[in-house]
Short mmCIF file of C-alpha atoms in Angstrom, two decimals:
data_model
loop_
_atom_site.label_atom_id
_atom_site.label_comp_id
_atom_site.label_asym_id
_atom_site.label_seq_id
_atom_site.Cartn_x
_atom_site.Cartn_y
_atom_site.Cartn_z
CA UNK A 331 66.90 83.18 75.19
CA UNK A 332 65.39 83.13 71.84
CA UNK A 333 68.51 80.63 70.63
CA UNK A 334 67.29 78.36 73.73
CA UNK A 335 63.51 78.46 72.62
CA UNK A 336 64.30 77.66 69.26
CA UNK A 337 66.42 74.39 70.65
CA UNK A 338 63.28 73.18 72.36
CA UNK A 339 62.23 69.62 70.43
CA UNK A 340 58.37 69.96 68.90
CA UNK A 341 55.81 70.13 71.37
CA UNK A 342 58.00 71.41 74.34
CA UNK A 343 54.98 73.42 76.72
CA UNK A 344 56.70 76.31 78.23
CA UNK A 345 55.75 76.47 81.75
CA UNK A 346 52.83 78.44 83.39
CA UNK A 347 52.98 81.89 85.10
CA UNK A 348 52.29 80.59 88.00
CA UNK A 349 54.83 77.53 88.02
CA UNK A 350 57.22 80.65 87.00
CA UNK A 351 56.55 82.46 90.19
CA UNK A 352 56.48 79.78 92.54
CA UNK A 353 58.69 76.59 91.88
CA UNK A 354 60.87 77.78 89.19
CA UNK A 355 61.46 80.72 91.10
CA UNK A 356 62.30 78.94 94.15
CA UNK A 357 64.78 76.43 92.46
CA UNK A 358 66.50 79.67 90.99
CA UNK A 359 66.73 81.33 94.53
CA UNK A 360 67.95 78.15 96.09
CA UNK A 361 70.09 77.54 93.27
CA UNK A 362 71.57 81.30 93.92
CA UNK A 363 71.64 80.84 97.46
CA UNK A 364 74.38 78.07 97.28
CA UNK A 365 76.41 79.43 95.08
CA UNK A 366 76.67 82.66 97.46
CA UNK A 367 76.96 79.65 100.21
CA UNK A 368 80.23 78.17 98.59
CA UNK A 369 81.59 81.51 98.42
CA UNK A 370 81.38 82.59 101.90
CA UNK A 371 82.42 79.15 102.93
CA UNK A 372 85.67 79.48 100.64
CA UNK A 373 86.13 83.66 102.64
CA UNK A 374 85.98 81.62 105.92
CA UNK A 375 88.43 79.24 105.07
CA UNK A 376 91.08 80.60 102.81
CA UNK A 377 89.97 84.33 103.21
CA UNK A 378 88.78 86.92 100.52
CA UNK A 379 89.45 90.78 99.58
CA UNK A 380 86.58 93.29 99.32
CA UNK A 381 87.07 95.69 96.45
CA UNK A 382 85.21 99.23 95.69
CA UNK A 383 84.68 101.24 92.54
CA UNK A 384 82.85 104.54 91.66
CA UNK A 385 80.50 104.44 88.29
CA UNK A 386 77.60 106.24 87.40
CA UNK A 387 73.99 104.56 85.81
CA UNK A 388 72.06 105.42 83.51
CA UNK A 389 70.79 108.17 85.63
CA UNK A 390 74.19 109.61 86.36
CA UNK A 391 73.63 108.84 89.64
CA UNK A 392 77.06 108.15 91.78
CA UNK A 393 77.33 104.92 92.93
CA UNK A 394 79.89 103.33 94.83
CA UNK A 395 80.16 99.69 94.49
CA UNK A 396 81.25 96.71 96.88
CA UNK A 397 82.08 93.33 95.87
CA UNK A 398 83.58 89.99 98.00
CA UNK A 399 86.26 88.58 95.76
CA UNK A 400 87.01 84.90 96.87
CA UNK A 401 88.28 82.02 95.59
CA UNK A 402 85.12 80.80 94.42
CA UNK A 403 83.88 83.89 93.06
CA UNK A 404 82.80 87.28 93.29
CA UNK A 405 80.30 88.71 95.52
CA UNK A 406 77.92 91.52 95.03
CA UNK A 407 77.44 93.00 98.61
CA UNK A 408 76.21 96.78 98.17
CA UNK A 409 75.98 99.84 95.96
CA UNK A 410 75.98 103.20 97.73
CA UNK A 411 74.50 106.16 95.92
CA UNK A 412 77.18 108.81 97.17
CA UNK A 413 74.40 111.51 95.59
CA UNK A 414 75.80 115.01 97.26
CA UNK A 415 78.00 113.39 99.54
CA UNK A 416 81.82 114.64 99.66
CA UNK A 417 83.96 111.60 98.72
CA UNK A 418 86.21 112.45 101.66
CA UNK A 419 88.53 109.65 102.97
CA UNK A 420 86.42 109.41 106.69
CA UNK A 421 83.43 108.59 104.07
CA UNK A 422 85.28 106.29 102.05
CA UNK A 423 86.42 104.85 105.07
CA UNK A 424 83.14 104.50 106.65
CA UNK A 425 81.44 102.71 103.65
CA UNK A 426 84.24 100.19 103.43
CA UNK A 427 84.34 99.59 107.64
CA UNK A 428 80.46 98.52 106.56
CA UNK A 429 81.27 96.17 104.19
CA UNK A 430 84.09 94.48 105.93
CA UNK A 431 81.52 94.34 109.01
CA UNK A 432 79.36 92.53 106.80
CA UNK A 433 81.49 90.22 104.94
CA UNK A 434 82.62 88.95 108.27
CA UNK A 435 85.97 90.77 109.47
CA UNK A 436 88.19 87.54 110.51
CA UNK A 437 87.17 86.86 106.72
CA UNK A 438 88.65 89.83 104.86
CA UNK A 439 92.60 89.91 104.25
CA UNK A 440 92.53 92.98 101.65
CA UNK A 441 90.70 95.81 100.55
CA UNK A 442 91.32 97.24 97.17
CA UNK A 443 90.40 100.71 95.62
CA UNK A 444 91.69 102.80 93.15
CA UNK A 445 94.98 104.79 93.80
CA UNK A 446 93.58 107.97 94.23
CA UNK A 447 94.64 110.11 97.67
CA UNK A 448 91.14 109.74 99.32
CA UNK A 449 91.10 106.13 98.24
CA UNK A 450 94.83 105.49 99.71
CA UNK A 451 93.72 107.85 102.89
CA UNK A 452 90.90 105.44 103.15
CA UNK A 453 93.16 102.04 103.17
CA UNK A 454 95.34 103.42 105.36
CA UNK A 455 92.16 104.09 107.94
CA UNK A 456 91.04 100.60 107.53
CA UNK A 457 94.75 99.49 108.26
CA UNK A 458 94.18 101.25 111.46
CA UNK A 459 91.09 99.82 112.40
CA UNK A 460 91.33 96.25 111.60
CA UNK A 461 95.32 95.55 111.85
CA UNK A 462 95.33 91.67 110.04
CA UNK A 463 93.88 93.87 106.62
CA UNK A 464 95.65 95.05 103.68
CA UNK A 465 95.02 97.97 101.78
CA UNK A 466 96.06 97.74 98.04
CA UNK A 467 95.64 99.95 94.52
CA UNK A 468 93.60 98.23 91.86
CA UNK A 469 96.46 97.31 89.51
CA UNK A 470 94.45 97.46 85.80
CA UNK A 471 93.61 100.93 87.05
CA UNK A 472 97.22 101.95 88.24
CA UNK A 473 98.77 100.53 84.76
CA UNK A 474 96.00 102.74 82.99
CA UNK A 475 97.50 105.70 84.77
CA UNK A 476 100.65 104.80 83.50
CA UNK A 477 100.01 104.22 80.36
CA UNK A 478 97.92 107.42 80.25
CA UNK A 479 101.30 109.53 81.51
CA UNK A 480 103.57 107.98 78.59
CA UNK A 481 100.94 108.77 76.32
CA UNK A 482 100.63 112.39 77.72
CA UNK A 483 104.21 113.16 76.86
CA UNK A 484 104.47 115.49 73.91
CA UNK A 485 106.55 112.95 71.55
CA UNK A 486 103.58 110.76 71.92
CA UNK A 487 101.38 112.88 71.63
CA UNK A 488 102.77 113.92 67.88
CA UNK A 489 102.49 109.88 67.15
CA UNK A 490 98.85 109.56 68.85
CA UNK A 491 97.53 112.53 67.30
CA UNK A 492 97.63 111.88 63.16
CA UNK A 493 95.99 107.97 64.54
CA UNK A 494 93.40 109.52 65.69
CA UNK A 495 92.58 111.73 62.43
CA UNK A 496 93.07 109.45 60.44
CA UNK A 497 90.61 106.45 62.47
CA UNK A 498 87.87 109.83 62.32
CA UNK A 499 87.96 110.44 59.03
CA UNK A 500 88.21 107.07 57.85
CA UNK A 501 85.23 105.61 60.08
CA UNK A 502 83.37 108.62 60.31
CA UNK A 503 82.00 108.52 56.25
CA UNK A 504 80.44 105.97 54.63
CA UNK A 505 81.79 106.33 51.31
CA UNK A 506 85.49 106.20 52.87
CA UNK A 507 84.74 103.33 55.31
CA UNK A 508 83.16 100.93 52.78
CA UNK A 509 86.36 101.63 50.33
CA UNK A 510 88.25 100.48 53.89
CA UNK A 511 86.51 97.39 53.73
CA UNK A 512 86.68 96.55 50.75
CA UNK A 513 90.53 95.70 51.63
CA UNK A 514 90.68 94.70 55.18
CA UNK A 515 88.63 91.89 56.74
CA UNK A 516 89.77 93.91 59.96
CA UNK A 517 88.54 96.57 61.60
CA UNK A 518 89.58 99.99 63.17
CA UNK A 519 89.07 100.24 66.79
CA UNK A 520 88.24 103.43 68.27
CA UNK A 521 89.65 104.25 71.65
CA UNK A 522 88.01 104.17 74.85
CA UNK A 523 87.05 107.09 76.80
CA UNK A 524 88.19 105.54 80.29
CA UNK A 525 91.06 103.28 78.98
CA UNK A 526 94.41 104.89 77.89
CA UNK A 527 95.65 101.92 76.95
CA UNK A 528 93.30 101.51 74.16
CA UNK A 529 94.79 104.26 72.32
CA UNK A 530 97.78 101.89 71.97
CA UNK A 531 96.00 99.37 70.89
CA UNK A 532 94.18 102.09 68.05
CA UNK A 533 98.14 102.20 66.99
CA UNK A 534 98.52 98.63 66.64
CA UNK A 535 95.39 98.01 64.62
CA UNK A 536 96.21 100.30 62.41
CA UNK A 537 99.85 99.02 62.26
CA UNK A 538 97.64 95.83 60.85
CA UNK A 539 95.37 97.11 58.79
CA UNK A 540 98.68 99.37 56.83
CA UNK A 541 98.40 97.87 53.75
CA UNK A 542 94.35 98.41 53.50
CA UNK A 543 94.79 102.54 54.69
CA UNK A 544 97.33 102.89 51.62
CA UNK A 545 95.23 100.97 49.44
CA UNK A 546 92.03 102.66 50.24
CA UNK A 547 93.81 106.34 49.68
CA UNK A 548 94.64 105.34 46.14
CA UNK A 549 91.40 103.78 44.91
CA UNK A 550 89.90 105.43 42.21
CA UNK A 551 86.45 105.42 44.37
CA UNK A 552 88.15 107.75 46.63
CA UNK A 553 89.62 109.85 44.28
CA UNK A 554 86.07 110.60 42.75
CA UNK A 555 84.29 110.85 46.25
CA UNK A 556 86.92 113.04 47.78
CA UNK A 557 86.59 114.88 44.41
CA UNK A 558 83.09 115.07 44.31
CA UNK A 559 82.83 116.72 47.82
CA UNK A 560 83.13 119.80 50.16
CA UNK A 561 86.39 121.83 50.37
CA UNK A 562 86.60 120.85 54.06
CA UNK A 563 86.40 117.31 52.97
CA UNK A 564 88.81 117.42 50.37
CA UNK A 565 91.33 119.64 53.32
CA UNK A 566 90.73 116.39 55.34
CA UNK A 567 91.21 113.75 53.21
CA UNK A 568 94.19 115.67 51.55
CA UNK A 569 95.73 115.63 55.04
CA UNK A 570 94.64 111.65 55.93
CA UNK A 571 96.25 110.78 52.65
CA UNK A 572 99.81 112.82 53.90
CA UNK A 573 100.03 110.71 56.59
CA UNK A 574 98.82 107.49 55.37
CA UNK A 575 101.91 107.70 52.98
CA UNK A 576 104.23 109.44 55.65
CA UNK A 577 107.03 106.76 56.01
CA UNK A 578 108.33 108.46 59.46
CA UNK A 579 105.33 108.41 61.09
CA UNK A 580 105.11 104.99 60.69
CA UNK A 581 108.33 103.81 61.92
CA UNK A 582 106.91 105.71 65.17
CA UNK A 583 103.89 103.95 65.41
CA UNK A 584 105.95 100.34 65.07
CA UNK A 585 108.28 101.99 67.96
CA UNK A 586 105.46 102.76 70.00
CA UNK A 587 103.51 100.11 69.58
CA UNK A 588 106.56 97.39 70.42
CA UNK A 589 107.23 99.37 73.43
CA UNK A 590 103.65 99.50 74.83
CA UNK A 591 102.69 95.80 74.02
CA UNK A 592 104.37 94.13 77.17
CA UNK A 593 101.88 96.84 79.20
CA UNK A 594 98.74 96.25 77.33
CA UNK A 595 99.70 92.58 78.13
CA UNK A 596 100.11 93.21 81.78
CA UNK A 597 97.22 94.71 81.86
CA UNK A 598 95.03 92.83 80.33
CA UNK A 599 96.75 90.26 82.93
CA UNK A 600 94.72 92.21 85.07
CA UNK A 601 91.67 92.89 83.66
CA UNK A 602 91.11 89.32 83.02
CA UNK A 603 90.18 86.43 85.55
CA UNK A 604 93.61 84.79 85.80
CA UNK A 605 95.54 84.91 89.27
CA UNK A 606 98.19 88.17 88.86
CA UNK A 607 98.66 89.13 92.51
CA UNK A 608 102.58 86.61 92.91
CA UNK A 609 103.11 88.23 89.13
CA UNK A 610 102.70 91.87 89.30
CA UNK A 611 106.03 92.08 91.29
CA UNK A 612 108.11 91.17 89.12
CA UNK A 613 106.39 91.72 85.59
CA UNK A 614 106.51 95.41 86.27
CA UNK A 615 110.19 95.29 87.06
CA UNK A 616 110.82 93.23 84.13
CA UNK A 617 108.95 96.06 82.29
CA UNK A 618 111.28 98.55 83.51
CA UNK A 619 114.38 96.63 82.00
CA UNK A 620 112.49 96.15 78.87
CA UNK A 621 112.65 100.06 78.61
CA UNK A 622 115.91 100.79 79.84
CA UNK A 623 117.34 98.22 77.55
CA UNK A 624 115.38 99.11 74.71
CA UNK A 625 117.34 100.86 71.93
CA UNK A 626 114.14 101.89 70.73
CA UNK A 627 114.20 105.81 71.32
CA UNK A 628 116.76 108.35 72.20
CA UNK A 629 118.10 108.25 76.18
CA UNK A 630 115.78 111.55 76.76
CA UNK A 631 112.27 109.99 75.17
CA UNK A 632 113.79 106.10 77.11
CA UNK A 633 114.28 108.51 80.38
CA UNK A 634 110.69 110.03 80.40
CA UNK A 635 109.37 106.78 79.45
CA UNK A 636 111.33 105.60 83.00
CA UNK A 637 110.21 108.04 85.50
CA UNK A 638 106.83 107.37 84.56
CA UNK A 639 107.08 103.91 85.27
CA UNK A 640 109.38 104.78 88.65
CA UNK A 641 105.90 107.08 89.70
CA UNK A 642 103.57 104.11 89.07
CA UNK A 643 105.46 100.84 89.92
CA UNK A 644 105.79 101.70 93.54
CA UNK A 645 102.22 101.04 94.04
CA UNK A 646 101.78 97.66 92.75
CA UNK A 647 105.43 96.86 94.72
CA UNK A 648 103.67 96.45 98.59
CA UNK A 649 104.02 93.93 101.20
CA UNK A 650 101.11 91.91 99.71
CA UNK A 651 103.11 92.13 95.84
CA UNK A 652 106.04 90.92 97.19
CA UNK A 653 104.44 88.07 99.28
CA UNK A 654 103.02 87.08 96.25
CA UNK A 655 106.18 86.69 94.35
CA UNK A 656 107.61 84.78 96.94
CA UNK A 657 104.85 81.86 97.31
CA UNK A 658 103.76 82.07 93.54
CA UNK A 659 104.76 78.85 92.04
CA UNK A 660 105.62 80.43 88.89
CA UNK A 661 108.78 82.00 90.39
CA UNK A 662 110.12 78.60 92.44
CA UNK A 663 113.40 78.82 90.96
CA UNK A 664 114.13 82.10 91.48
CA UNK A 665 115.66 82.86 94.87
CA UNK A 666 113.21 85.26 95.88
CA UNK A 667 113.94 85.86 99.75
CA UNK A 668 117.66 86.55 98.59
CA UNK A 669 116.19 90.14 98.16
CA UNK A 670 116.46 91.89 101.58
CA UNK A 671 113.07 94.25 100.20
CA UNK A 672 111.20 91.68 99.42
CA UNK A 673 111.99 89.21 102.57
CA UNK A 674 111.33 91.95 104.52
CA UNK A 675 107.53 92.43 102.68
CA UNK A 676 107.27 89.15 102.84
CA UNK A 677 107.61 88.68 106.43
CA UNK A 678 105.56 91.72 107.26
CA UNK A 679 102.75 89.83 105.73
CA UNK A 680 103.37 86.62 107.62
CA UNK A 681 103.53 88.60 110.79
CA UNK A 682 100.59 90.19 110.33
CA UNK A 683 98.68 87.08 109.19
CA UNK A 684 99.86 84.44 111.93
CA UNK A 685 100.55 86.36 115.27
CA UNK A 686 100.77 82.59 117.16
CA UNK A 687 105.25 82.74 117.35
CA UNK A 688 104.31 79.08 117.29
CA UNK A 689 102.43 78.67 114.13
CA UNK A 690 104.34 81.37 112.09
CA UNK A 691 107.90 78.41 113.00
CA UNK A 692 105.36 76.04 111.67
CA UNK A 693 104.74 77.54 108.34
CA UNK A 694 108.45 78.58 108.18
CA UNK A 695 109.70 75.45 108.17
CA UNK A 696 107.30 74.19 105.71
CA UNK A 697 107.76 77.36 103.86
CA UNK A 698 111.44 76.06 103.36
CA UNK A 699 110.49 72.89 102.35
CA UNK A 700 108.23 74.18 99.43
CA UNK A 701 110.54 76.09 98.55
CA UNK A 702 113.67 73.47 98.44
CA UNK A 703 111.16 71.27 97.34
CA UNK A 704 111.66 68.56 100.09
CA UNK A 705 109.91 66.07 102.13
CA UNK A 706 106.28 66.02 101.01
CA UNK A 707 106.93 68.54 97.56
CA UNK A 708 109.52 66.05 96.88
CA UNK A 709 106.85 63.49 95.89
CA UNK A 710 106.01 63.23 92.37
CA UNK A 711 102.23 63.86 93.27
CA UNK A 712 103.05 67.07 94.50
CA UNK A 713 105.28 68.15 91.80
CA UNK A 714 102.81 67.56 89.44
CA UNK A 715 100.51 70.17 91.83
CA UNK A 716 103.43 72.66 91.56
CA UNK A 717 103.06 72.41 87.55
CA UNK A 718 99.55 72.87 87.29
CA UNK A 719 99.17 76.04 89.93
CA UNK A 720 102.25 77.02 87.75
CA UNK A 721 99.93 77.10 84.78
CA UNK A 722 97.11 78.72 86.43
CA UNK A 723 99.35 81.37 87.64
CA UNK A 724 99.81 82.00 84.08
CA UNK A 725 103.50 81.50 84.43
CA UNK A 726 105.95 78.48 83.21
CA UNK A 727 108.06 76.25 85.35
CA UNK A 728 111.06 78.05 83.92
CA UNK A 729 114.51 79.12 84.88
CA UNK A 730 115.08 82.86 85.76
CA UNK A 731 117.11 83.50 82.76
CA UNK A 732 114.71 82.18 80.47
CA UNK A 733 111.71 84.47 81.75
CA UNK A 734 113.05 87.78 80.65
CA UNK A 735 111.48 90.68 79.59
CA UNK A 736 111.60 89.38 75.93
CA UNK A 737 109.03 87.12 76.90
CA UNK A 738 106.74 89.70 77.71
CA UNK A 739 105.71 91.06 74.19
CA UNK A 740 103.06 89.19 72.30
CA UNK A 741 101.41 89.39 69.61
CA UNK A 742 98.57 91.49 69.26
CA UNK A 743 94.85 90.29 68.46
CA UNK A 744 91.18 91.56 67.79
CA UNK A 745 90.37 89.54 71.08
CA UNK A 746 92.66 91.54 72.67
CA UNK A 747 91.83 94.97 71.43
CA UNK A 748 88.05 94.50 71.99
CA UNK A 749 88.39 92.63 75.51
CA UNK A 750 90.17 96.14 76.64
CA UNK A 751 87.83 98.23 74.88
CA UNK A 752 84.71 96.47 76.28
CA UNK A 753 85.41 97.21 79.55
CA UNK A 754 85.15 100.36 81.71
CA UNK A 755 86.91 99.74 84.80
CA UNK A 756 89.03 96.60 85.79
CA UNK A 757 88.86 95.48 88.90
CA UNK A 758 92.28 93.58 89.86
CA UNK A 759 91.23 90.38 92.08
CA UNK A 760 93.95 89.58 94.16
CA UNK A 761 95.05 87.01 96.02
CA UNK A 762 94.00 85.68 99.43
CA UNK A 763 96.13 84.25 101.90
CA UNK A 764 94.18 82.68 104.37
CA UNK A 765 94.16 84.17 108.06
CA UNK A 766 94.35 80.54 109.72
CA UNK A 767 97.13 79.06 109.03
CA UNK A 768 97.19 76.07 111.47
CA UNK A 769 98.90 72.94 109.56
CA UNK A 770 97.00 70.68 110.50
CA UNK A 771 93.92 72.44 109.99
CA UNK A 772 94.05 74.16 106.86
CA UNK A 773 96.60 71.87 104.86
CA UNK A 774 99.03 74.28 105.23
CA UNK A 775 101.44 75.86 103.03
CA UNK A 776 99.89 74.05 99.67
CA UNK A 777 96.23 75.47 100.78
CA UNK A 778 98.20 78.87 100.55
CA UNK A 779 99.59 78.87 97.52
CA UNK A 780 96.53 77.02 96.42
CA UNK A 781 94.71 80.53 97.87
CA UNK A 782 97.19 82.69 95.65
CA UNK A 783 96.96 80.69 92.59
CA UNK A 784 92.87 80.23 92.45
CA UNK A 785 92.11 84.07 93.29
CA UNK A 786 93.83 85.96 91.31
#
């Protein structure tokens, strides 16, 4: 605000209290009121998921938070303090039957919660009562879980552990943080308390920074602080300094920290506002090659690394996942509905969605035609279409054996790291397929895919 004041050319009158309360005010509340207007307009056409998340304020009050995800934004529609109530899945349940009720039911195609049991107790409830809904996990949350098992393994552990003393002691004093500086333009990030995966990200950081920790150890202005100091200090920095210069442990953070970047990626796929939903699918089993091919660690540490990924990847694989894959533009080439699993998803969803035997040949037939790109998607017009929901599906119009798990890994980056550690819990929007489906209507197949590429 201050920025915007000082913008103001000389002169500029700001305007009066009461033109504050009155007009301004009004223009604000009418300029608020549409937006909220093009977002339930966009629920009643192409449909819209309501998602729920437990946080406490600054009171440490519970709340329980509901929000309309569309394609034209986010909603705010309630926060529940849950105060000495029994987050049971009947009360779950209840507070999400009110929201639905609210948002407009023939609007709603998904709900999404975390994956805990009352949560999934509570989808499967709303399943019950409205049958054309979808329960799904929150994915960012269910790939923090993951990433929170690996990292609860005891080999981890060992590589997690000397990170973490050596971020403490290093950012913890003055004296030995300035000395940091003094070499690295960078800095170290401390984990997250509610994010896993930022521990990983801690590892890479460091993995950066390398050359500054083993400078810094060997300055004379540590030597003569260190020196100069307590004999728990000196214990401390005596043990920092071991594993600064420890050339093992390092080759375990680089194998860690290659292994883990395709999941930070994914999840930050999540965490972020780019459609995910036709991605998830196959992204996490791409990530489970990545491991089993990886020559990285020995079969037992690759094994453990596996069945931690088997435990998780099941609940971002559901009908909705698999639909998804199939009508994500991204994936055109690949012969999706080959799969007997996911045709069978697939169709679940379209059975659920369009009832009319009628309609559901309808979008079948132009289902094939997207697909085999023919008749209408033959036209250069709507090729180019195909490219760009390609690109805002955040995938490439690429054949399937060039989008292999080796394209996963990137390149870590501060903008990374501090996206991830600035947030407390990710809320995955997925996508919507709308409930009508009529051709003529709706536009069809395109205003589907349209629906899965623009809410992510």
């Amino acid at each position: 605000m201050i920025d915007q004041i000082t913008k103001m050319p000389p002169g500029y009158k700001p305007p009066t209290y009461n033109r504050i309360r009155d007009e301004l005010l009004d223009q604000e509340k009418a300029r608020v009121a549409a937006d909220l207007k093009s977002c339930i307009d966009s629920s009643a056409k192409a449909g819209s998921d309501i998602t729920s998340d437990g946080w406490s304020d600054a009171r440490s009050r519970p709340l329980l938070n509901f929000l309309l995800l569309t394609t034209k934004g986010a909603q705010f529609i309630k926060a529940v303090d849950t105060t000495g109530q029994s987050k049971t899945d009947d009360y779950i349940a209840d507070m999400l039957f009110e929201a639905i009720e609210e948002a407009g039911p023939e609007n709603v195609v998904q709900v999404i919660t975390d994956s805990a049991a009352n949560c999934k107790a509570a989808g499967k409830l709303v399943e019950q009562q409205y049958p054309h809904i979808f329960w799904a996990p929150c994915a960012a949350h269910s790939l923090d879980l993951l990433l929170e098992a690996i990292g609860k393994l005891s080999w981890v552990k060992n590589i997690v552990k000397p990170g973490k003393t050596v971020l403490k002691f290093v950012m913890n004093h003055q004296k030995s943080h300035a000395i940091f500086k003094q070499y690295s333009k960078l800095e170290l990030l401390r984990p997250g308390e509610t994010r896993f995966a930022t521990v990983f990200i801690m590892l890479d950081r460091m993995r950066e920074v390398r050359t500054a920790l083993e400078q810094s150890v060997i300055d004379p202005d540590w030597k003569d602080w260190v020196d100069g100091n307590t004999s728990e200090v000196k214990r401390k920095a005596e043990r920092v300094h071991d594993i600064i210069h420890r050339q093992s442990w390092w080759r375990l953070v680089e194998e860690i920290t290659d292994l883990m970047r395709p999941f930070v990626k994914l999840l930050r796929r999540c965490d972020g506002d780019t459609p995910v939903m036709g991605q998830l699918y196959w992204r996490c089993s791409q990530l489970y090659e990545f491991v089993d091919s990886s020559s990285l660690f020995t079969p037992a540490k690759r094994q453990a690394i596996l069945a931690a990924i088997k435990h998780r990847r099941g609940i971002m694989h559901t009908d909705m996942h698999r639909a998804g894959y199939v009508l994500d533009p991204a994936f055109l080439s690949h012969d999706t509905l080959a799969d007997e699993t996911v045709a069978n998803s697939f169709y679940n969803v379209v059975e659920k969605l369009i009832p009319e035997a009628e309609t559901r040949g309808t979008f079948t037939n132009e289902l094939e035609k997207y697909r085999q790109q023919q008749g209408i998607f033959a036209r250069s017009i709507a090729q180019d279409a195909i490219k760009l929901l390609q690109l805002m599906c955040g995938g490439t119009p690429m054949a399937p054996q060039r989008l292999s798990c080796r394209s996963l890994p990137s390149k870590s980056s501060a903008e990374v790291s501090q996206q991830v550690l600035a947030k407390g819990t990710g809320v995955l929007m997925t996508s919507s397929i709308p409930r009508d489906v009529t051709i003529s209507r709706q536009g069809g197949l395109m205003t589907w895919c349209t629906s899965l590429a623009t809410c992510g």
